[in-house]
């Protein structure tokens, strides 16, 4: 790997940054089970409400956080986390507590170890019964936001403007990515071999979780992509590309975001973290409208945390699902979840709009 001040040797720097083998990947099965639906009924759930059930943290039988996360996640929290009080959320509700809920709901969607809670689909007439269950602290609506999809507008490429690199070598290497990489001051890091692979410091790859609409990985720009695990929090399976019944654009936005971050096609597209290791979570629904639900996002964030993500990024730039009074940095559930993740040593990145 070249030093920061060495002349650019495009091939050597990038090849030297190939992801290192960090050992056998974590068996994601345990983490995935935490997000899998319980008592799934695939029939229609028309007429149901999506609700959170928060359990009393003093009630016995909760599953400790230590048993819910990987050794990598524990090491990350020890290295970069806050105080024990900050970074030790209450854990998953026990199976016994969830068993009390199941007879009253159509489906248990997600369990949360950040909030000692579950999200459920429930008929309105059963909500009062849930509130009366022993060990239930409170029941609240799952916040959701809907908006019309934004129609894609092709943007013509300016080969002279975007490829006007400082040297021919940089133009050959970075292509149309040159302008954006220079803008965020990533060129020098990439030339020195800092691309997320860990090779420049002889360490493990940075693990990045991406929460979005889905991911199509058959493009040449993803030929080097290191995917550790992927999960669909909408359909509850391990397929994040489009599936039968998905809107044709379902995986489009996530694919574009991932390409900007992790794509590698010499002379065309080079992402600043093309050498990192990725966790891909499908959390947003594209249909006739875009449906964003906070329990999917929180489940995706917790899943990334449990496997050991160092960074989690999403394009959840929406505030319309919260009342203005909840936008104080301490009330909205997504904000609180992000704060918990940060306290556990994760860098949480979010769209600005």
CSV table of C-alpha atoms in Angstrom, one decimal:
chain,number,residue,atom,x,y,z
A,1,UNK,CA,0.0,0.0,0.0
A,2,UNK,CA,1.3,3.4,-0.9
A,3,UNK,CA,2.0,6.0,1.7
A,4,UNK,CA,-0.1,9.2,1.7
A,5,UNK,CA,2.6,11.2,-0.1
A,6,UNK,CA,3.6,8.6,-2.7
A,7,UNK,CA,2.9,8.9,-6.3
A,8,UNK,CA,-0.3,7.3,-7.5
A,9,UNK,CA,0.0,3.7,-8.8
A,10,UNK,CA,-3.6,3.1,-9.4
A,11,UNK,CA,-3.4,-0.7,-9.8
A,12,UNK,CA,-1.1,-1.3,-6.9
A,13,UNK,CA,-3.0,0.8,-4.4
A,14,UNK,CA,-6.4,-0.8,-5.3
A,15,UNK,CA,-5.1,-4.3,-5.5
A,16,UNK,CA,-3.4,-4.0,-2.1
A,17,UNK,CA,-6.7,-2.9,-0.6
A,18,UNK,CA,-8.5,-6.1,-1.5
A,19,UNK,CA,-10.5,-7.3,1.5
A,20,UNK,CA,-8.7,-9.4,4.0
A,21,UNK,CA,-10.0,-12.7,5.3
A,22,UNK,CA,-11.2,-11.8,8.7
A,23,UNK,CA,-11.9,-15.5,9.6
A,24,UNK,CA,-15.0,-17.4,9.2
A,25,UNK,CA,-18.1,-15.1,9.0
A,26,UNK,CA,-20.5,-15.0,11.8
A,27,UNK,CA,-23.3,-17.5,11.5
A,28,UNK,CA,-26.0,-15.0,10.8
A,29,UNK,CA,-28.7,-17.4,11.6
A,30,UNK,CA,-29.0,-16.5,15.3
A,31,UNK,CA,-29.2,-12.8,14.4
A,32,UNK,CA,-31.7,-13.4,11.7
A,33,UNK,CA,-33.9,-15.3,14.0
A,34,UNK,CA,-34.2,-12.2,16.2
A,35,UNK,CA,-35.8,-10.4,13.3
A,36,UNK,CA,-37.9,-13.3,11.9
A,37,UNK,CA,-41.7,-13.1,12.3
A,38,UNK,CA,-43.4,-15.3,14.9
A,39,UNK,CA,-46.6,-17.2,14.2
A,40,UNK,CA,-46.6,-15.9,10.6
A,41,UNK,CA,-50.0,-16.1,8.9
A,42,UNK,CA,-49.6,-15.3,5.2
A,43,UNK,CA,-53.3,-14.6,4.7
A,44,UNK,CA,-54.5,-11.0,4.4
A,45,UNK,CA,-54.3,-8.8,7.5
A,46,UNK,CA,-56.8,-6.2,6.3
A,47,UNK,CA,-58.3,-4.3,9.2
A,48,UNK,CA,-55.3,-4.7,11.5
A,49,UNK,CA,-53.2,-2.0,13.2
A,50,UNK,CA,-49.5,-2.1,13.6
A,51,UNK,CA,-48.6,-1.6,17.2
A,52,UNK,CA,-45.6,-1.7,19.5
A,53,UNK,CA,-45.9,-3.7,22.8
A,54,UNK,CA,-43.3,-2.5,25.4
A,55,UNK,CA,-42.7,-4.8,28.3
A,56,UNK,CA,-42.0,-4.0,31.9
A,57,UNK,CA,-38.2,-4.1,32.2
A,58,UNK,CA,-38.5,-5.2,35.8
A,59,UNK,CA,-40.4,-8.3,34.7
A,60,UNK,CA,-38.5,-11.6,34.9
A,61,UNK,CA,-37.3,-13.7,32.0
A,62,UNK,CA,-35.8,-11.1,29.6
A,63,UNK,CA,-33.0,-12.3,27.2
A,64,UNK,CA,-29.8,-10.5,28.1
A,65,UNK,CA,-28.1,-8.4,25.4
A,66,UNK,CA,-24.9,-10.5,25.7
A,67,UNK,CA,-26.8,-13.5,24.3
A,68,UNK,CA,-28.3,-11.5,21.5
A,69,UNK,CA,-25.1,-10.2,19.9
A,70,UNK,CA,-22.0,-11.6,18.3
A,71,UNK,CA,-18.5,-11.5,19.7
A,72,UNK,CA,-17.6,-8.9,17.1
A,73,UNK,CA,-20.4,-6.6,18.3
A,74,UNK,CA,-19.3,-7.0,21.9
A,75,UNK,CA,-15.7,-6.2,21.0
A,76,UNK,CA,-16.8,-3.1,19.1
A,77,UNK,CA,-18.9,-1.9,22.0
A,78,UNK,CA,-15.9,-2.4,24.4
A,79,UNK,CA,-13.7,-0.5,22.1
A,80,UNK,CA,-15.9,2.5,21.1
A,81,UNK,CA,-19.0,2.3,23.2
A,82,UNK,CA,-20.1,4.6,26.0
A,83,UNK,CA,-20.6,3.8,29.6
A,84,UNK,CA,-22.2,0.5,30.7
A,85,UNK,CA,-25.4,2.3,31.5
A,86,UNK,CA,-25.6,3.9,28.1
A,87,UNK,CA,-24.7,0.9,25.9
A,88,UNK,CA,-26.6,-1.9,27.8
A,89,UNK,CA,-30.2,-1.9,26.5
A,90,UNK,CA,-32.7,-4.2,28.3
A,91,UNK,CA,-32.6,-7.2,25.9
A,92,UNK,CA,-35.3,-9.2,24.1
A,93,UNK,CA,-38.6,-10.1,25.7
A,94,UNK,CA,-38.6,-13.7,26.8
A,95,UNK,CA,-40.4,-16.4,24.8
A,96,UNK,CA,-42.8,-16.7,27.7
A,97,UNK,CA,-43.7,-13.0,27.6
A,98,UNK,CA,-44.3,-13.2,23.8
A,99,UNK,CA,-46.4,-16.3,24.2
A,100,UNK,CA,-48.8,-14.2,26.3
A,101,UNK,CA,-49.2,-11.8,23.3
A,102,UNK,CA,-49.6,-14.3,20.5
A,103,UNK,CA,-53.3,-15.3,21.1
A,104,UNK,CA,-54.3,-11.7,20.8
A,105,UNK,CA,-52.5,-10.7,17.6
A,106,UNK,CA,-52.5,-11.7,13.9
A,107,UNK,CA,-48.7,-11.7,13.8
A,108,UNK,CA,-45.6,-10.8,15.8
A,109,UNK,CA,-43.4,-8.9,13.4
A,110,UNK,CA,-40.2,-7.9,15.1
A,111,UNK,CA,-38.5,-8.2,18.5
A,112,UNK,CA,-36.4,-5.4,19.8
A,113,UNK,CA,-33.6,-5.7,22.3
A,114,UNK,CA,-33.1,-2.0,22.3
A,115,UNK,CA,-36.6,-1.4,23.7
A,116,UNK,CA,-37.6,-4.7,25.3
A,117,UNK,CA,-40.6,-4.8,22.9
A,118,UNK,CA,-42.3,-6.4,20.0
A,119,UNK,CA,-44.2,-5.0,17.0
A,120,UNK,CA,-47.4,-6.8,16.0
A,121,UNK,CA,-50.3,-6.7,13.6
A,122,UNK,CA,-53.4,-6.7,15.8
A,123,UNK,CA,-57.1,-6.1,15.2
A,124,UNK,CA,-58.3,-2.8,16.8
A,125,UNK,CA,-60.7,-4.6,19.2
A,126,UNK,CA,-57.8,-6.6,20.7
A,127,UNK,CA,-55.6,-3.6,21.7
A,128,UNK,CA,-57.2,-3.2,25.1
A,129,UNK,CA,-56.6,-6.9,25.9
A,130,UNK,CA,-52.9,-6.4,25.1
A,131,UNK,CA,-52.7,-3.4,27.4
A,132,UNK,CA,-54.2,-5.5,30.2
A,133,UNK,CA,-51.6,-8.4,29.9
A,134,UNK,CA,-49.3,-8.9,32.9
A,135,UNK,CA,-45.8,-7.5,32.2
A,136,UNK,CA,-47.0,-5.1,29.5
A,137,UNK,CA,-45.8,-1.6,30.2
A,138,UNK,CA,-47.6,0.2,27.3
A,139,UNK,CA,-48.9,-0.2,23.8
A,140,UNK,CA,-48.3,2.4,21.1
A,141,UNK,CA,-48.8,2.8,17.3
A,142,UNK,CA,-45.9,1.9,15.0
A,143,UNK,CA,-45.2,5.2,13.2
A,144,UNK,CA,-45.3,5.0,9.4
A,145,UNK,CA,-44.8,7.4,6.5
A,146,UNK,CA,-46.2,7.2,2.9
A,147,UNK,CA,-45.3,9.2,-0.1
A,148,UNK,CA,-45.4,8.9,-3.9
A,149,UNK,CA,-42.3,7.5,-5.5
A,150,UNK,CA,-40.1,10.1,-7.2
A,151,UNK,CA,-39.9,9.5,-10.9
A,152,UNK,CA,-36.3,8.9,-12.1
A,153,UNK,CA,-35.0,11.7,-14.4
A,154,UNK,CA,-31.9,10.8,-16.5
A,155,UNK,CA,-29.0,13.2,-15.9
A,156,UNK,CA,-26.6,13.5,-18.8
A,157,UNK,CA,-23.0,12.8,-18.0
A,158,UNK,CA,-20.4,15.5,-18.7
A,159,UNK,CA,-17.2,13.5,-19.4
A,160,UNK,CA,-15.1,16.6,-19.4
A,161,UNK,CA,-16.4,18.0,-16.2
A,162,UNK,CA,-16.6,14.8,-14.1
A,163,UNK,CA,-13.4,13.3,-15.5
A,164,UNK,CA,-11.2,16.4,-15.3
A,165,UNK,CA,-8.8,14.8,-12.9
A,166,UNK,CA,-5.6,16.3,-11.8
A,167,UNK,CA,-3.6,13.6,-13.5
A,168,UNK,CA,-4.3,11.1,-16.3
A,169,UNK,CA,-3.8,8.2,-13.9
A,170,UNK,CA,-6.6,9.6,-11.7
A,171,UNK,CA,-8.9,10.0,-14.7
A,172,UNK,CA,-8.2,6.4,-15.8
A,173,UNK,CA,-8.8,5.1,-12.3
A,174,UNK,CA,-11.7,7.1,-10.9
A,175,UNK,CA,-13.6,8.1,-14.0
A,176,UNK,CA,-16.9,9.7,-13.3
A,177,UNK,CA,-16.4,9.2,-9.6
A,178,UNK,CA,-13.5,11.6,-9.5
A,179,UNK,CA,-15.5,14.8,-8.8
A,180,UNK,CA,-17.6,13.4,-6.0
A,181,UNK,CA,-14.6,11.7,-4.3
A,182,UNK,CA,-12.6,14.9,-4.5
A,183,UNK,CA,-15.5,16.9,-3.1
A,184,UNK,CA,-15.5,14.7,0.1
A,185,UNK,CA,-11.7,14.6,0.2
A,186,UNK,CA,-11.6,10.8,-0.2
A,187,UNK,CA,-9.1,10.7,-3.1
A,188,UNK,CA,-6.0,10.8,-0.9
A,189,UNK,CA,-7.4,8.0,1.4
A,190,UNK,CA,-8.1,5.8,-1.6
A,191,UNK,CA,-4.7,6.4,-3.1
A,192,UNK,CA,-3.1,5.4,0.3
A,193,UNK,CA,-5.2,2.2,0.4
A,194,UNK,CA,-7.9,3.3,2.9
A,195,UNK,CA,-11.0,1.8,1.2
A,196,UNK,CA,-12.7,0.0,4.1
A,197,UNK,CA,-10.8,-3.3,3.6
A,198,UNK,CA,-8.5,-2.9,6.6
A,199,UNK,CA,-5.5,-3.7,4.5
A,200,UNK,CA,-3.8,-0.3,5.0
A,201,UNK,CA,-3.6,-1.0,8.8
A,202,UNK,CA,-3.5,-4.8,8.6
A,203,UNK,CA,-6.8,-5.2,10.3
A,204,UNK,CA,-10.3,-6.6,9.6
A,205,UNK,CA,-12.6,-4.9,7.1
A,206,UNK,CA,-14.9,-2.2,8.3
A,207,UNK,CA,-18.4,-3.6,8.5
A,208,UNK,CA,-21.1,-1.4,7.1
A,209,UNK,CA,-24.8,-1.9,7.3
A,210,UNK,CA,-27.0,-0.4,4.6
A,211,UNK,CA,-30.8,-0.1,5.3
A,212,UNK,CA,-32.7,0.6,2.1
A,213,UNK,CA,-35.3,-0.7,-0.4
A,214,UNK,CA,-33.3,-3.7,-1.6
A,215,UNK,CA,-30.2,-4.5,-3.6
A,216,UNK,CA,-29.6,-6.0,-7.0
A,217,UNK,CA,-26.0,-7.3,-7.0
A,218,UNK,CA,-25.6,-8.7,-10.6
A,219,UNK,CA,-23.9,-5.6,-11.9
A,220,UNK,CA,-20.2,-5.6,-12.8
A,221,UNK,CA,-19.6,-2.8,-10.3
A,222,UNK,CA,-20.4,-5.3,-7.5
A,223,UNK,CA,-18.0,-7.9,-8.7
A,224,UNK,CA,-15.7,-7.3,-5.7
A,225,UNK,CA,-18.4,-6.6,-3.2
A,226,UNK,CA,-17.9,-8.5,0.1
A,227,UNK,CA,-21.4,-9.2,1.5
A,228,UNK,CA,-21.4,-10.8,4.9
A,229,UNK,CA,-25.1,-11.2,5.3
A,230,UNK,CA,-28.4,-9.8,3.9
A,231,UNK,CA,-32.0,-9.9,5.2
A,232,UNK,CA,-35.4,-8.8,4.0
A,233,UNK,CA,-37.3,-7.3,6.9
A,234,UNK,CA,-40.4,-6.9,4.7
A,235,UNK,CA,-40.8,-10.5,3.5
A,236,UNK,CA,-38.8,-12.0,6.4
A,237,UNK,CA,-36.3,-13.9,4.2
A,238,UNK,CA,-32.7,-13.6,3.1
A,239,UNK,CA,-33.4,-12.2,-0.4
A,240,UNK,CA,-32.8,-8.5,-0.7
A,241,UNK,CA,-33.2,-8.3,-4.5
A,242,UNK,CA,-36.6,-8.1,-6.1
A,243,UNK,CA,-38.9,-11.1,-5.5
A,244,UNK,CA,-42.2,-12.0,-7.2
A,245,UNK,CA,-44.8,-9.4,-6.3
A,246,UNK,CA,-42.3,-6.6,-5.7
A,247,UNK,CA,-42.7,-3.3,-7.5
A,248,UNK,CA,-40.2,-3.2,-10.5
A,249,UNK,CA,-38.4,-0.3,-8.7
A,250,UNK,CA,-38.3,-2.0,-5.3
A,251,UNK,CA,-34.5,-2.7,-5.3
A,252,UNK,CA,-33.5,0.4,-7.4
A,253,UNK,CA,-32.8,3.0,-4.7
A,254,UNK,CA,-30.8,0.7,-2.5
A,255,UNK,CA,-28.8,-0.6,-5.4
A,256,UNK,CA,-27.9,3.0,-6.4
A,257,UNK,CA,-26.9,3.9,-2.8
A,258,UNK,CA,-24.8,0.8,-2.5
A,259,UNK,CA,-23.1,1.5,-5.8
A,260,UNK,CA,-22.1,5.0,-4.8
A,261,UNK,CA,-20.7,3.6,-1.5
A,262,UNK,CA,-19.2,0.3,-2.6
A,263,UNK,CA,-19.1,0.0,-6.3
A,264,UNK,CA,-15.9,-0.7,-8.2
A,265,UNK,CA,-15.6,-0.5,-12.0
A,266,UNK,CA,-12.2,0.9,-12.9
A,267,UNK,CA,-12.5,4.1,-15.0
A,268,UNK,CA,-16.2,4.5,-14.3
A,269,UNK,CA,-17.2,4.1,-10.7
A,270,UNK,CA,-15.1,3.8,-7.5
A,271,UNK,CA,-16.9,4.0,-4.2
A,272,UNK,CA,-15.0,5.4,-1.2
A,273,UNK,CA,-15.6,2.2,0.8
A,274,UNK,CA,-15.4,-0.4,-2.0
A,275,UNK,CA,-13.3,-2.7,0.2
A,276,UNK,CA,-15.6,-2.8,3.2
A,277,UNK,CA,-17.7,-5.8,4.3
A,278,UNK,CA,-21.4,-5.3,4.0
A,279,UNK,CA,-24.7,-6.1,5.8
A,280,UNK,CA,-27.6,-5.4,3.5
A,281,UNK,CA,-31.1,-4.9,5.0
A,282,UNK,CA,-34.3,-4.4,2.9
A,283,UNK,CA,-36.5,-2.2,5.1
A,284,UNK,CA,-38.5,0.1,2.9
A,285,UNK,CA,-41.4,-0.9,0.7
A,286,UNK,CA,-41.9,0.5,-2.9
A,287,UNK,CA,-45.4,0.0,-4.2
A,288,UNK,CA,-47.8,2.6,-5.6
A,289,UNK,CA,-46.4,4.6,-2.8
A,290,UNK,CA,-43.3,4.3,-0.7
A,291,UNK,CA,-44.1,2.9,2.8
A,292,UNK,CA,-41.5,3.4,5.6
A,293,UNK,CA,-42.3,1.9,8.9
A,294,UNK,CA,-40.2,2.6,12.0
A,295,UNK,CA,-40.2,-1.0,13.3
A,296,UNK,CA,-38.6,-2.3,10.0
A,297,UNK,CA,-35.9,0.4,10.3
A,298,UNK,CA,-35.2,-0.4,14.0
A,299,UNK,CA,-35.2,-4.1,13.4
A,300,UNK,CA,-32.6,-3.6,10.6
A,301,UNK,CA,-30.5,-1.4,12.8
A,302,UNK,CA,-30.5,-3.9,15.7
A,303,UNK,CA,-29.7,-6.7,13.2
A,304,UNK,CA,-26.7,-4.8,12.0
A,305,UNK,CA,-25.7,-4.1,15.6
A,306,UNK,CA,-26.0,-7.7,16.6
A,307,UNK,CA,-23.7,-9.0,13.9
A,308,UNK,CA,-21.1,-6.3,14.6
A,309,UNK,CA,-21.5,-3.4,12.2
A,310,UNK,CA,-19.2,-0.5,12.7
A,311,UNK,CA,-21.2,1.9,10.5
A,312,UNK,CA,-24.9,1.8,9.6
A,313,UNK,CA,-26.3,4.1,6.8
A,314,UNK,CA,-29.8,4.7,5.5
A,315,UNK,CA,-31.8,7.2,3.5
A,316,UNK,CA,-34.5,7.6,6.1
A,317,UNK,CA,-34.7,11.3,5.7
A,318,UNK,CA,-38.4,11.6,6.7
A,319,UNK,CA,-39.9,13.4,9.6
A,320,UNK,CA,-43.6,13.4,8.6
A,321,UNK,CA,-44.4,10.3,10.6
A,322,UNK,CA,-43.6,12.1,13.9
A,323,UNK,CA,-45.5,14.9,15.5
A,324,UNK,CA,-43.5,18.2,15.8
A,325,UNK,CA,-43.4,17.8,19.6
A,326,UNK,CA,-41.6,14.5,19.2
A,327,UNK,CA,-38.7,16.0,17.3
A,328,UNK,CA,-36.7,17.0,20.4
A,329,UNK,CA,-33.9,14.4,19.9
A,330,UNK,CA,-35.2,12.3,22.8
A,331,UNK,CA,-38.7,11.2,22.0
A,332,UNK,CA,-39.0,9.8,18.5
A,333,UNK,CA,-38.3,6.0,18.6
A,334,UNK,CA,-36.0,6.1,15.6
A,335,UNK,CA,-33.9,8.8,17.2
A,336,UNK,CA,-33.7,6.9,20.4
A,337,UNK,CA,-32.7,3.8,18.6
A,338,UNK,CA,-29.9,5.7,16.7
A,339,UNK,CA,-28.7,7.1,20.0
A,340,UNK,CA,-28.5,3.6,21.5
A,341,UNK,CA,-26.6,2.3,18.5
A,342,UNK,CA,-24.1,5.2,18.8
A,343,UNK,CA,-23.6,4.5,22.5
A,344,UNK,CA,-22.7,0.9,21.4
A,345,UNK,CA,-19.9,2.1,19.2
A,346,UNK,CA,-21.7,2.4,15.8
A,347,UNK,CA,-21.4,5.4,13.5
A,348,UNK,CA,-25.0,6.0,12.3
A,349,UNK,CA,-25.3,8.0,9.1
A,350,UNK,CA,-28.6,9.3,7.7
A,351,UNK,CA,-29.8,11.1,4.6
A,352,UNK,CA,-30.3,14.9,4.9
A,353,UNK,CA,-33.5,15.0,2.9
